XYZ file of C-alpha atoms in Angstrom:
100
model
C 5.111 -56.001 -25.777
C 5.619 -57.317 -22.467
C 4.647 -54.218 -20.625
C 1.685 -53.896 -22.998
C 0.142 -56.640 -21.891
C 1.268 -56.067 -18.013
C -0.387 -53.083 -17.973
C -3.360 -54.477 -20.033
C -3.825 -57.142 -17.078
C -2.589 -60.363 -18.111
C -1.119 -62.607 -15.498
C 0.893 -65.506 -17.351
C 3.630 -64.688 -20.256
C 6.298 -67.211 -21.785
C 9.242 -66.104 -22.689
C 11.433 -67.993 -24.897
C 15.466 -67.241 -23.539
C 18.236 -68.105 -26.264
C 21.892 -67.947 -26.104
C 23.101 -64.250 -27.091
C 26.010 -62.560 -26.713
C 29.223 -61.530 -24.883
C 27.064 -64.253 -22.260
C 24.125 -62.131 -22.176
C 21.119 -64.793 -22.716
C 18.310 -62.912 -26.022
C 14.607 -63.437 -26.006
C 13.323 -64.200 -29.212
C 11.177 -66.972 -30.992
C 14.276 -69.412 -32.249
C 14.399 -69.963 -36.080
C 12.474 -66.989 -37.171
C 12.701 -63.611 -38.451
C 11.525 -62.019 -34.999
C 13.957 -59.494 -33.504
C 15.421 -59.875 -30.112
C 16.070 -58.146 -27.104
C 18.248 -58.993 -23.621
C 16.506 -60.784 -21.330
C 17.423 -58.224 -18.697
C 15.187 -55.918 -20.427
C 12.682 -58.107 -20.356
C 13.373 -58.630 -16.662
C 13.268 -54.828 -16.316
C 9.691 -54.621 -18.354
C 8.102 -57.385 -16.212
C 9.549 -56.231 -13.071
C 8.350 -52.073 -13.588
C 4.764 -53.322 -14.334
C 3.646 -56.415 -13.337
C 1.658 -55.129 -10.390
C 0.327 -52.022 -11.645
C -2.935 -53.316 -13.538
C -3.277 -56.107 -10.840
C -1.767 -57.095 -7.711
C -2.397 -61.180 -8.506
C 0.119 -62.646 -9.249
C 2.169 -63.366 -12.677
C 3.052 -66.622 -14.192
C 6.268 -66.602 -16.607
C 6.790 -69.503 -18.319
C 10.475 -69.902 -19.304
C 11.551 -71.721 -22.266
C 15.099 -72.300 -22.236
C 17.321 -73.003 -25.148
C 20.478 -71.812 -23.344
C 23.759 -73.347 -23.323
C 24.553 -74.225 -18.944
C 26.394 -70.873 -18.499
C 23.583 -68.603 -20.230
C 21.205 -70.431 -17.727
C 22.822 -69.312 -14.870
C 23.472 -65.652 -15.746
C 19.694 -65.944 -16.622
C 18.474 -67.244 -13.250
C 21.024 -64.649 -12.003
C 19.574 -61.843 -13.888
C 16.045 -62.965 -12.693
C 17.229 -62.843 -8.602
C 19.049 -59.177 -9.502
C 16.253 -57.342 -11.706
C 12.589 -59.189 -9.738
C 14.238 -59.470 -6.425
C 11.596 -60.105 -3.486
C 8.910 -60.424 -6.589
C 10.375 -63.844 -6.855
C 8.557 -66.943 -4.951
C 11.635 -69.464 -4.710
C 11.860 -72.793 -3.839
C 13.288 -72.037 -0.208
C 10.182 -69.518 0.078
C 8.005 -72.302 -0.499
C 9.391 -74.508 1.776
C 8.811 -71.783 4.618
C 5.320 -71.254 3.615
C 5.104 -75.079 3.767
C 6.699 -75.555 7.181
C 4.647 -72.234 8.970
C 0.940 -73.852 7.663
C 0.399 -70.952 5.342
């Protein structure tokens, strides 16, 4: 679904991350009957077609029910699998400090 609606031009998803396992955070909608997947393919989804209906940017919207450790192979996965795609804090601070 998440490449659906990349490629159908929408600009801001949410993505609810849960603890899965063997470390390996899920996205799924907690305390429901909705299936899961890893949130590396997620990652993978976003990443392969974010910018192919639009080159604006995307908004995800992360909401985190992950235990500390899941949270940081999470932010982990999400340097690995959207690399440069990424605006990070130390970005913004450039952008800040150059007047752009």
């Amino acid at each position: 679904m998440y490449r659906r609606v990349m490629l159908e031009g929408c600009r801001s998803v949410e993505v609810d991350v849960w603890d899965g396992d063997n470390g390996e955070p899920n996205v799924t909608h907690g305390n429901t009957a909705c299936t899961s997947c890893k949130l590396s393919a997620v990652l993978a989804a976003l990443a392969e077609t974010a910018f192919i209906a639009s080159s604006l940017p995307i908004f995800v919207s992360i909401e985190m029910h992950c235990c500390k450790g899941q949270q940081q192979r999470a932010a982990a996965l999400m340097r690995e699998i959207c690399g440069e795609m990424l605006l990070l804090p130390e970005d913004v601070e450039a952008l800040v400090a150059s007047g752009g």
